[in-house]
PDB file of N, CA and C in Angstrom:
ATOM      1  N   UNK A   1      40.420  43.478  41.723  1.00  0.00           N
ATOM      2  CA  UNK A   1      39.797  43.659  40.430  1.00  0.00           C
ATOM      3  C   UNK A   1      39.081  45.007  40.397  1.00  0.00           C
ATOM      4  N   UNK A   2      38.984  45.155  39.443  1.00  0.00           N
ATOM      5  CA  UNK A   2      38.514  47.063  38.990  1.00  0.00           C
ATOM      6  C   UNK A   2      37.199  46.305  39.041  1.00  0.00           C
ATOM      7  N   UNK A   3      36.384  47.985  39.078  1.00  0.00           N
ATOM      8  CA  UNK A   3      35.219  48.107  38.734  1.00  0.00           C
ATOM      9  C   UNK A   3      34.703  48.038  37.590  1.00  0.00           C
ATOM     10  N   UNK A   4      34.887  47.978  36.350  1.00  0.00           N
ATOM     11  CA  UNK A   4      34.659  47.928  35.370  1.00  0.00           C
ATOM     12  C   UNK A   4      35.090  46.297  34.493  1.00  0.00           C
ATOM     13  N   UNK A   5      36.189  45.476  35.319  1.00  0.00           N
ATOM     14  CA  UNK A   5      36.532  44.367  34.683  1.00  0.00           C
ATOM     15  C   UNK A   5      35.522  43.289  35.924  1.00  0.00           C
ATOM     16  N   UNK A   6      35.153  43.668  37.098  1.00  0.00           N
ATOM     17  CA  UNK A   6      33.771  43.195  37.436  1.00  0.00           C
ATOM     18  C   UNK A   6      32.981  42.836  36.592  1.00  0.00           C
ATOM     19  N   UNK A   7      32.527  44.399  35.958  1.00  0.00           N
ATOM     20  CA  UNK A   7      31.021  44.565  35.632  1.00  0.00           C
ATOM     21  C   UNK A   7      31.220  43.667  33.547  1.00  0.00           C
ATOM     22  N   UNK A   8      32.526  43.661  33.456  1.00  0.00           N
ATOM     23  CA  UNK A   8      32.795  42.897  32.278  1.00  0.00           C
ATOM     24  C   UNK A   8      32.740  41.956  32.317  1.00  0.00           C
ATOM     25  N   UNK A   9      33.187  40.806  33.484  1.00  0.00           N
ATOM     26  CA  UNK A   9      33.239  39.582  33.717  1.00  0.00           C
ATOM     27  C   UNK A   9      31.763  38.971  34.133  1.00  0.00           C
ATOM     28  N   UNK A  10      30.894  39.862  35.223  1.00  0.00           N
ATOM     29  CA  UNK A  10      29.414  39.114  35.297  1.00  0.00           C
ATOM     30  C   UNK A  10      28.779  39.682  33.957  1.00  0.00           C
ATOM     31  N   UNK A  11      29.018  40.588  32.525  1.00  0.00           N
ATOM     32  CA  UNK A  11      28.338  40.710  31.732  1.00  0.00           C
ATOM     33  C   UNK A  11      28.209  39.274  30.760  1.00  0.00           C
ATOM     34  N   UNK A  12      29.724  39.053  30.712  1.00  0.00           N
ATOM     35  CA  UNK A  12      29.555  37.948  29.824  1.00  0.00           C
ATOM     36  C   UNK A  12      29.512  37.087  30.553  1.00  0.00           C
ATOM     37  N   UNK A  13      29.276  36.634  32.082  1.00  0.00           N
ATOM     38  CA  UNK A  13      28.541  35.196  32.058  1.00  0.00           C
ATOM     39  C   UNK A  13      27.408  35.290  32.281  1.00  0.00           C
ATOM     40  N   UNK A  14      26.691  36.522  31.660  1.00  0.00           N
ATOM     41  CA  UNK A  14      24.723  36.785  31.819  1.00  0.00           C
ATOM     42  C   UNK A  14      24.718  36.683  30.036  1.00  0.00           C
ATOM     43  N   UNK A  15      25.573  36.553  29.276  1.00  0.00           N
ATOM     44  CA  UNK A  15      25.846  36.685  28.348  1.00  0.00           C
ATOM     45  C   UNK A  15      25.907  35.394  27.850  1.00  0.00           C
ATOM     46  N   UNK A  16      26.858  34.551  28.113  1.00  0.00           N
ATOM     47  CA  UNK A  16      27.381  33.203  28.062  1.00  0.00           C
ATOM     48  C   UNK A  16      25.787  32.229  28.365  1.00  0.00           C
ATOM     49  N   UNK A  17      25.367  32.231  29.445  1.00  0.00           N
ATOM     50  CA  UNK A  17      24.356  31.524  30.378  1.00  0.00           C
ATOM     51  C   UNK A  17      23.071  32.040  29.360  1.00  0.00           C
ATOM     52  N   UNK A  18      22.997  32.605  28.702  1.00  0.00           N
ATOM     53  CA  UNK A  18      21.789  33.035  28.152  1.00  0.00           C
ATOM     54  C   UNK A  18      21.725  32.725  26.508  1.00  0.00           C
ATOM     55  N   UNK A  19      22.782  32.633  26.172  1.00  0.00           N
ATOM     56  CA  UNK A  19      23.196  32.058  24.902  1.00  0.00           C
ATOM     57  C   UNK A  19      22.658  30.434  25.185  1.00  0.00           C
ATOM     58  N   UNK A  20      23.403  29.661  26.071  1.00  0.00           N
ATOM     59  CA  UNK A  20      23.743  28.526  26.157  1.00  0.00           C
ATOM     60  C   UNK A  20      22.222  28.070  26.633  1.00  0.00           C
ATOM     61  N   UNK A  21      20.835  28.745  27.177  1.00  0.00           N
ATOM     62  CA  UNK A  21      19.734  28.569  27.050  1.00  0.00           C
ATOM     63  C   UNK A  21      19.396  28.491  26.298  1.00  0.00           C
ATOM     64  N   UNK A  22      19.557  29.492  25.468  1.00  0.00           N
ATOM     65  CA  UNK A  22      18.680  29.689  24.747  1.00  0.00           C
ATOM     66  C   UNK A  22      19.160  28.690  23.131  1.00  0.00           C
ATOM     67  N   UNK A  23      19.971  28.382  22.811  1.00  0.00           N
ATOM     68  CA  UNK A  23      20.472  27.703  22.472  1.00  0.00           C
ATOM     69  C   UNK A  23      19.936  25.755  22.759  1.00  0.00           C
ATOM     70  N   UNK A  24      19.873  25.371  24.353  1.00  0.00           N
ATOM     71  CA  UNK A  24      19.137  24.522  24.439  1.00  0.00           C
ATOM     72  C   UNK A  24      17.415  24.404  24.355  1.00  0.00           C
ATOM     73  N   UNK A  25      16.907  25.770  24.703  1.00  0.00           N
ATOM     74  CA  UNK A  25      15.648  26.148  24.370  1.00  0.00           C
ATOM     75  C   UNK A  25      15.284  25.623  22.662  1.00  0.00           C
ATOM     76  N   UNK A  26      16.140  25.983  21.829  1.00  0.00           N
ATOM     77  CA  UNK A  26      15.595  26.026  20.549  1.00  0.00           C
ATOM     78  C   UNK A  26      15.739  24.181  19.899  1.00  0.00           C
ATOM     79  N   UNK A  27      16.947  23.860  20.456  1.00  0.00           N
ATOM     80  CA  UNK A  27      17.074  22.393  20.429  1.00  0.00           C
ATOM     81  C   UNK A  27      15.636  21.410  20.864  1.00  0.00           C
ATOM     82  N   UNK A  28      15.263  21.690  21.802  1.00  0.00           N
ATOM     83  CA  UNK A  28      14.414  21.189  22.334  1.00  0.00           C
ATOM     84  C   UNK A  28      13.261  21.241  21.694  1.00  0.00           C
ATOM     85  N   UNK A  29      12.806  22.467  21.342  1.00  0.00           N
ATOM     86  CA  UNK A  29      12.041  22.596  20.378  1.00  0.00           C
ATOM     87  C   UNK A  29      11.811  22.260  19.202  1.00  0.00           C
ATOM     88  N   UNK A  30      13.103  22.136  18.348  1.00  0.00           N
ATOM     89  CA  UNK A  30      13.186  21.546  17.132  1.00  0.00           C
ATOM     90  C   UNK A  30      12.857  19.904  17.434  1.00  0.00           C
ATOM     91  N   UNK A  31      13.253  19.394  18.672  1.00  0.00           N
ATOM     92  CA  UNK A  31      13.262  18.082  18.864  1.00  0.00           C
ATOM     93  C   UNK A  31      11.799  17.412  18.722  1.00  0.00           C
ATOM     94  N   UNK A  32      10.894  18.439  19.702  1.00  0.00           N
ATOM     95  CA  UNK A  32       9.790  18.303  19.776  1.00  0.00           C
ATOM     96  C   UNK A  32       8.851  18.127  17.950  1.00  0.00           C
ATOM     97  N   UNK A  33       9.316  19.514  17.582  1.00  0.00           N
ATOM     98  CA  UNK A  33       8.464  19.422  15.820  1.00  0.00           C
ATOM     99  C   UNK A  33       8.937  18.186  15.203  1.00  0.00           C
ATOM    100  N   UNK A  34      10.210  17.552  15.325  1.00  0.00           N
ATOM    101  CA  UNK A  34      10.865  16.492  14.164  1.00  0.00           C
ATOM    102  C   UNK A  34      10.022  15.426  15.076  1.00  0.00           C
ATOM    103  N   UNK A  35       8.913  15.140  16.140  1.00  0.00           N
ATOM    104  CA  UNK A  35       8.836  13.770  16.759  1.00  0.00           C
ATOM    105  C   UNK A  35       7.703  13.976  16.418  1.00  0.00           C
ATOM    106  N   UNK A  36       7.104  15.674  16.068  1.00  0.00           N
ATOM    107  CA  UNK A  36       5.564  15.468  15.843  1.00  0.00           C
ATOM    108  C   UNK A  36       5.290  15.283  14.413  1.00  0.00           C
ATOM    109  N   UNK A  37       6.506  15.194  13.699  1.00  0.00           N
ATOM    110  CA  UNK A  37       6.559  15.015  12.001  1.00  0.00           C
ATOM    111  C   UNK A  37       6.234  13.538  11.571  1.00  0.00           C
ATOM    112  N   UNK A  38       7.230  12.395  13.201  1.00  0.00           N
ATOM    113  CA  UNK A  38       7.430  11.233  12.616  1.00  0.00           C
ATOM    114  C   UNK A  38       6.091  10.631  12.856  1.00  0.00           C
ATOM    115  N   UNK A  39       5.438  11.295  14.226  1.00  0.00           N
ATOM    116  CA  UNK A  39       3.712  10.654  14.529  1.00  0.00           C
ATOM    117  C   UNK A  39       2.745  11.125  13.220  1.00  0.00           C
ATOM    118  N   UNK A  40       3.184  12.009  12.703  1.00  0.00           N
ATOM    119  CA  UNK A  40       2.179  12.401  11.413  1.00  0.00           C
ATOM    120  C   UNK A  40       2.565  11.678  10.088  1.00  0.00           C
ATOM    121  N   UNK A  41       3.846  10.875  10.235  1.00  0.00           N
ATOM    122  CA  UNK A  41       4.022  10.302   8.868  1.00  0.00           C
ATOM    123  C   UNK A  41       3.850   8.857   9.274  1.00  0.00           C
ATOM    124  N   UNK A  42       3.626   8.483  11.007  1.00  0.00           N
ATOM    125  CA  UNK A  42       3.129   7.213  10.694  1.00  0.00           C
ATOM    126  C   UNK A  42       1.724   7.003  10.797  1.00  0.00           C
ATOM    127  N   UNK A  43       0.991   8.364  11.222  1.00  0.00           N
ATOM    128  CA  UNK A  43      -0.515   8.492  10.818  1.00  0.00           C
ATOM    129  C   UNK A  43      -0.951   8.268   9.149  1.00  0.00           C
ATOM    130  N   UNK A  44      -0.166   8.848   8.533  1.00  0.00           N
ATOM    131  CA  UNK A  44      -0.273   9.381   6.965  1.00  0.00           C
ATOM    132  C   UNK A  44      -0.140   7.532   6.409  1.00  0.00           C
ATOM    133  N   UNK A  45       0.955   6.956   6.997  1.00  0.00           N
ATOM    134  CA  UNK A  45       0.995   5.603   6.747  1.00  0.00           C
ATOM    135  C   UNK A  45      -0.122   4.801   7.007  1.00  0.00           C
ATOM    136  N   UNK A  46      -0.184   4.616   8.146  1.00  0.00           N
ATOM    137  CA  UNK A  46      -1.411   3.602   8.677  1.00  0.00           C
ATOM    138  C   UNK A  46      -2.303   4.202   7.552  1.00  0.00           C
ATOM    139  N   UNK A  47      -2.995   5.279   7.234  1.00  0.00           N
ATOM    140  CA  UNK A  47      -4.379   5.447   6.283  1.00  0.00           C
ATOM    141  C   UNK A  47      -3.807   4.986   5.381  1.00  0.00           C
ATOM    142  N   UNK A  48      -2.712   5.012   4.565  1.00  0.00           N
ATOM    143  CA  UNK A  48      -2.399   4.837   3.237  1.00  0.00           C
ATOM    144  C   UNK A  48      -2.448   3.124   3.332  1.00  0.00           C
ATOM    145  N   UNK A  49      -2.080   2.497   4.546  1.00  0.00           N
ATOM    146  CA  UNK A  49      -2.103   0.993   4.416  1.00  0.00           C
ATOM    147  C   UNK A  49      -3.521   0.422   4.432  1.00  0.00           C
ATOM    148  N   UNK A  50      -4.444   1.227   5.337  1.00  0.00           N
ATOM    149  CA  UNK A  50      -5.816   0.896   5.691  1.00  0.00           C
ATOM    150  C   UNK A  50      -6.732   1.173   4.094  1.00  0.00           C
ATOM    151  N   UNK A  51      -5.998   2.206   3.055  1.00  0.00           N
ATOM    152  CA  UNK A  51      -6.665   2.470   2.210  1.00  0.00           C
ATOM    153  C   UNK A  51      -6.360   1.108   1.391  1.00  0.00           C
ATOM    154  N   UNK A  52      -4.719   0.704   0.983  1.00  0.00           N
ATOM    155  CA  UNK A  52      -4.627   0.015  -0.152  1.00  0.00           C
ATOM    156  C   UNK A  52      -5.095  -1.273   0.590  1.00  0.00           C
ATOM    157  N   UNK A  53      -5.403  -1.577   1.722  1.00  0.00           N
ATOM    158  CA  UNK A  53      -6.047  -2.972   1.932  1.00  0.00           C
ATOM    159  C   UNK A  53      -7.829  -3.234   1.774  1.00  0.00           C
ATOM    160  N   UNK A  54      -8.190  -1.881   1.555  1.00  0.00           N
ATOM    161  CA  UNK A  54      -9.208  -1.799   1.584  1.00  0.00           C
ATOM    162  C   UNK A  54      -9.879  -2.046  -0.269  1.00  0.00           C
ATOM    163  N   UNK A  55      -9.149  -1.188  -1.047  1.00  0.00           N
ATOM    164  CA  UNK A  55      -8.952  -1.453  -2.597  1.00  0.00           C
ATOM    165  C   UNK A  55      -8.690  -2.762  -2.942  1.00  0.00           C
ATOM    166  N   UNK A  56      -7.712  -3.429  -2.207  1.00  0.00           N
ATOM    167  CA  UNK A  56      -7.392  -4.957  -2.154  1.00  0.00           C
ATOM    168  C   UNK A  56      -8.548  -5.511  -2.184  1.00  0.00           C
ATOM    169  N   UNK A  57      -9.289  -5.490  -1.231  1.00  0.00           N
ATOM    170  CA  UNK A  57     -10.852  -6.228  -0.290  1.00  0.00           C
ATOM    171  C   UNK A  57     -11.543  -5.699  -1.593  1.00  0.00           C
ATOM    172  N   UNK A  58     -12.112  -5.035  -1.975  1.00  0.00           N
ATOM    173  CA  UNK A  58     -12.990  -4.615  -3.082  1.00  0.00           C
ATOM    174  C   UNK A  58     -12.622  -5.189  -3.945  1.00  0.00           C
ATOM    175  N   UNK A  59     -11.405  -5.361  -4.782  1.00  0.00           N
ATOM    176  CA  UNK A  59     -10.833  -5.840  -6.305  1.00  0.00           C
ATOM    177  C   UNK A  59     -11.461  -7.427  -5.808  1.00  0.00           C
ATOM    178  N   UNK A  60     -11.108  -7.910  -4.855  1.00  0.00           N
ATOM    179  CA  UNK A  60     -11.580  -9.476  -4.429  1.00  0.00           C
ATOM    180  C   UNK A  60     -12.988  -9.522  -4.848  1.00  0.00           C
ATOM    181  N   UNK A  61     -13.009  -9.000  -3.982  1.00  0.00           N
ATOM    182  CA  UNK A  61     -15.295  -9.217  -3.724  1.00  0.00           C
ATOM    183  C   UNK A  61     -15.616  -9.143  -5.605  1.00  0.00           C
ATOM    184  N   UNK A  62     -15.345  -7.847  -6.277  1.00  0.00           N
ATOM    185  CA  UNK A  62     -15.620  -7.971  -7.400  1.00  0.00           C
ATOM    186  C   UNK A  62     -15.235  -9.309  -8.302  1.00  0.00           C
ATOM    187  N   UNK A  63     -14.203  -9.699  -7.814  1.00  0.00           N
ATOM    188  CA  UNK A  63     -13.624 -10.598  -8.944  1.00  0.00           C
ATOM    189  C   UNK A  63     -14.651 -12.009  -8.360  1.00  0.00           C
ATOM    190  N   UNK A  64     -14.981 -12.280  -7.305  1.00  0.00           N
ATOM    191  CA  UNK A  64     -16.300 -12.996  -6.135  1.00  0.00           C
ATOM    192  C   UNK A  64     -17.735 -12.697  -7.229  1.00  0.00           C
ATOM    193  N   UNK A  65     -18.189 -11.399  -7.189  1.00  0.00           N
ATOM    194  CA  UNK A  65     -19.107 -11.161  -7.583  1.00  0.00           C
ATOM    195  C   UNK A  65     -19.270 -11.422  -9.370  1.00  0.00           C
ATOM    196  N   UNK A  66     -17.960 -11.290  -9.919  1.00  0.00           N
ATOM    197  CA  UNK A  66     -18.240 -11.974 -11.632  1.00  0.00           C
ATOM    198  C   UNK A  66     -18.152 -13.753 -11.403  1.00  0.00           C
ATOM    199  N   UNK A  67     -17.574 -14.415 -10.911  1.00  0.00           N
ATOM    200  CA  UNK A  67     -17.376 -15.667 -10.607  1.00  0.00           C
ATOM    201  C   UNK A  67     -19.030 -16.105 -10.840  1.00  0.00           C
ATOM    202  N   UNK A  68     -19.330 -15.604  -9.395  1.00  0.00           N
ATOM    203  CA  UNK A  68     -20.885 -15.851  -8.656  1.00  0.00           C
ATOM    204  C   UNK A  68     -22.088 -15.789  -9.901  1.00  0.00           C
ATOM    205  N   UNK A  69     -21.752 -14.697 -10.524  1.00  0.00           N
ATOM    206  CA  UNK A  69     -22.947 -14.155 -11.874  1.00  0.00           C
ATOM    207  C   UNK A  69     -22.765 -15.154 -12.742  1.00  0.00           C
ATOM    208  N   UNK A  70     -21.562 -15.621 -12.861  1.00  0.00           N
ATOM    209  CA  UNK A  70     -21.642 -16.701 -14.307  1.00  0.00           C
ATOM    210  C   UNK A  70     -22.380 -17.899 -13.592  1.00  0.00           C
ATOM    211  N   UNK A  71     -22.219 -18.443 -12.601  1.00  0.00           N
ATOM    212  CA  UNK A  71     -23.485 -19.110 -11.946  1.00  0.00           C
ATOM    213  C   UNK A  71     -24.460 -19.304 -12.033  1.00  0.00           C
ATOM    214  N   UNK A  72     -24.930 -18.153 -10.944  1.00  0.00           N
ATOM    215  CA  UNK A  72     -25.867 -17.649 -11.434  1.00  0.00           C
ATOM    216  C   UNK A  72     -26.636 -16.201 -11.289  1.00  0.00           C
ATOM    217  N   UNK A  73     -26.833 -16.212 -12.948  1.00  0.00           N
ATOM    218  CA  UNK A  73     -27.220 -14.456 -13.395  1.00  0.00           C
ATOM    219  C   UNK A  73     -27.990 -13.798 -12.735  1.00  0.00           C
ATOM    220  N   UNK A  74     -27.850 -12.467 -12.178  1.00  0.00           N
ATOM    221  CA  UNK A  74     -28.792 -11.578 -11.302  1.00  0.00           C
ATOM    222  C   UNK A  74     -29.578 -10.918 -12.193  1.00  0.00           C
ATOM    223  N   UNK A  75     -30.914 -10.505 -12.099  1.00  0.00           N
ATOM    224  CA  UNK A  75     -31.923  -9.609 -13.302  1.00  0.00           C
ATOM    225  C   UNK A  75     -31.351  -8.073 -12.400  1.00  0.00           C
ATOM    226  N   UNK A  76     -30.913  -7.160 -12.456  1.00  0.00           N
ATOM    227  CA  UNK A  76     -31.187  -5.817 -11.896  1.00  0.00           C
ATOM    228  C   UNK A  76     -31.782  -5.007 -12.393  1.00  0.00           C
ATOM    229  N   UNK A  77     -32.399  -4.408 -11.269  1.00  0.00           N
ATOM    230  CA  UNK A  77     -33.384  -3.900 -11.636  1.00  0.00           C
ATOM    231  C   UNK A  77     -32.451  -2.302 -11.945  1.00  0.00           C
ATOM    232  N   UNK A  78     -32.972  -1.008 -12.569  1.00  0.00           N
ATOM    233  CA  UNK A  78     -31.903  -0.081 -12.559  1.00  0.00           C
ATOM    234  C   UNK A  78     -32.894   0.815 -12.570  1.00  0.00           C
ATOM    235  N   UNK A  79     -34.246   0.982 -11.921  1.00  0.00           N
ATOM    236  CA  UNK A  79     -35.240   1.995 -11.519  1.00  0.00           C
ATOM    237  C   UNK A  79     -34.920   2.377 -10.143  1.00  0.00           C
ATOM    238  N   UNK A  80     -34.061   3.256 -10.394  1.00  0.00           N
ATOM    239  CA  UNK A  80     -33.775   4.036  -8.536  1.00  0.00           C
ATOM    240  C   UNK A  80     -34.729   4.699  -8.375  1.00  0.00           C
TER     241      UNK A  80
END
């Protein structure tokens, strides 16, 4: 083999091998952001469930607290 179809043949497998890194480099990476997307949308969930159960719990108590008043009536006072 010539000197020059050498220096052609180890170019492209420094060529090849560096593609094919870098290539898995970026995979990996993308892999990583799409897993830190799905922990942030089941963060974003859990609050959104913790919120509407919480609105739930309140609409109750209120609908508790008119029940209770026709009972019996509270005087409030409204001097803060």
């Amino acid at each position: 083999m010539s000197r020059t179809a050498k220096f052609t043949l180890i170019a492209a497998i420094f060529i090849s091998t560096g593609t094919v890194w870098g290539v898995h480099h970026l995979q990996k990476k993308e892999k990583e952001f799409m897993h830190a997307g799905i922990l942030r949308d089941e963060e974003r969930r859990t609050k959104k469930n913790k919120f509407q159960k919480n609105k739930l719990e309140l609409e109750q108590q209120l609908i508790l607290q008119r029940e209770y008043e026709k009972i019996q009536p509270v005087k409030r006072n409204d001097n803060r």
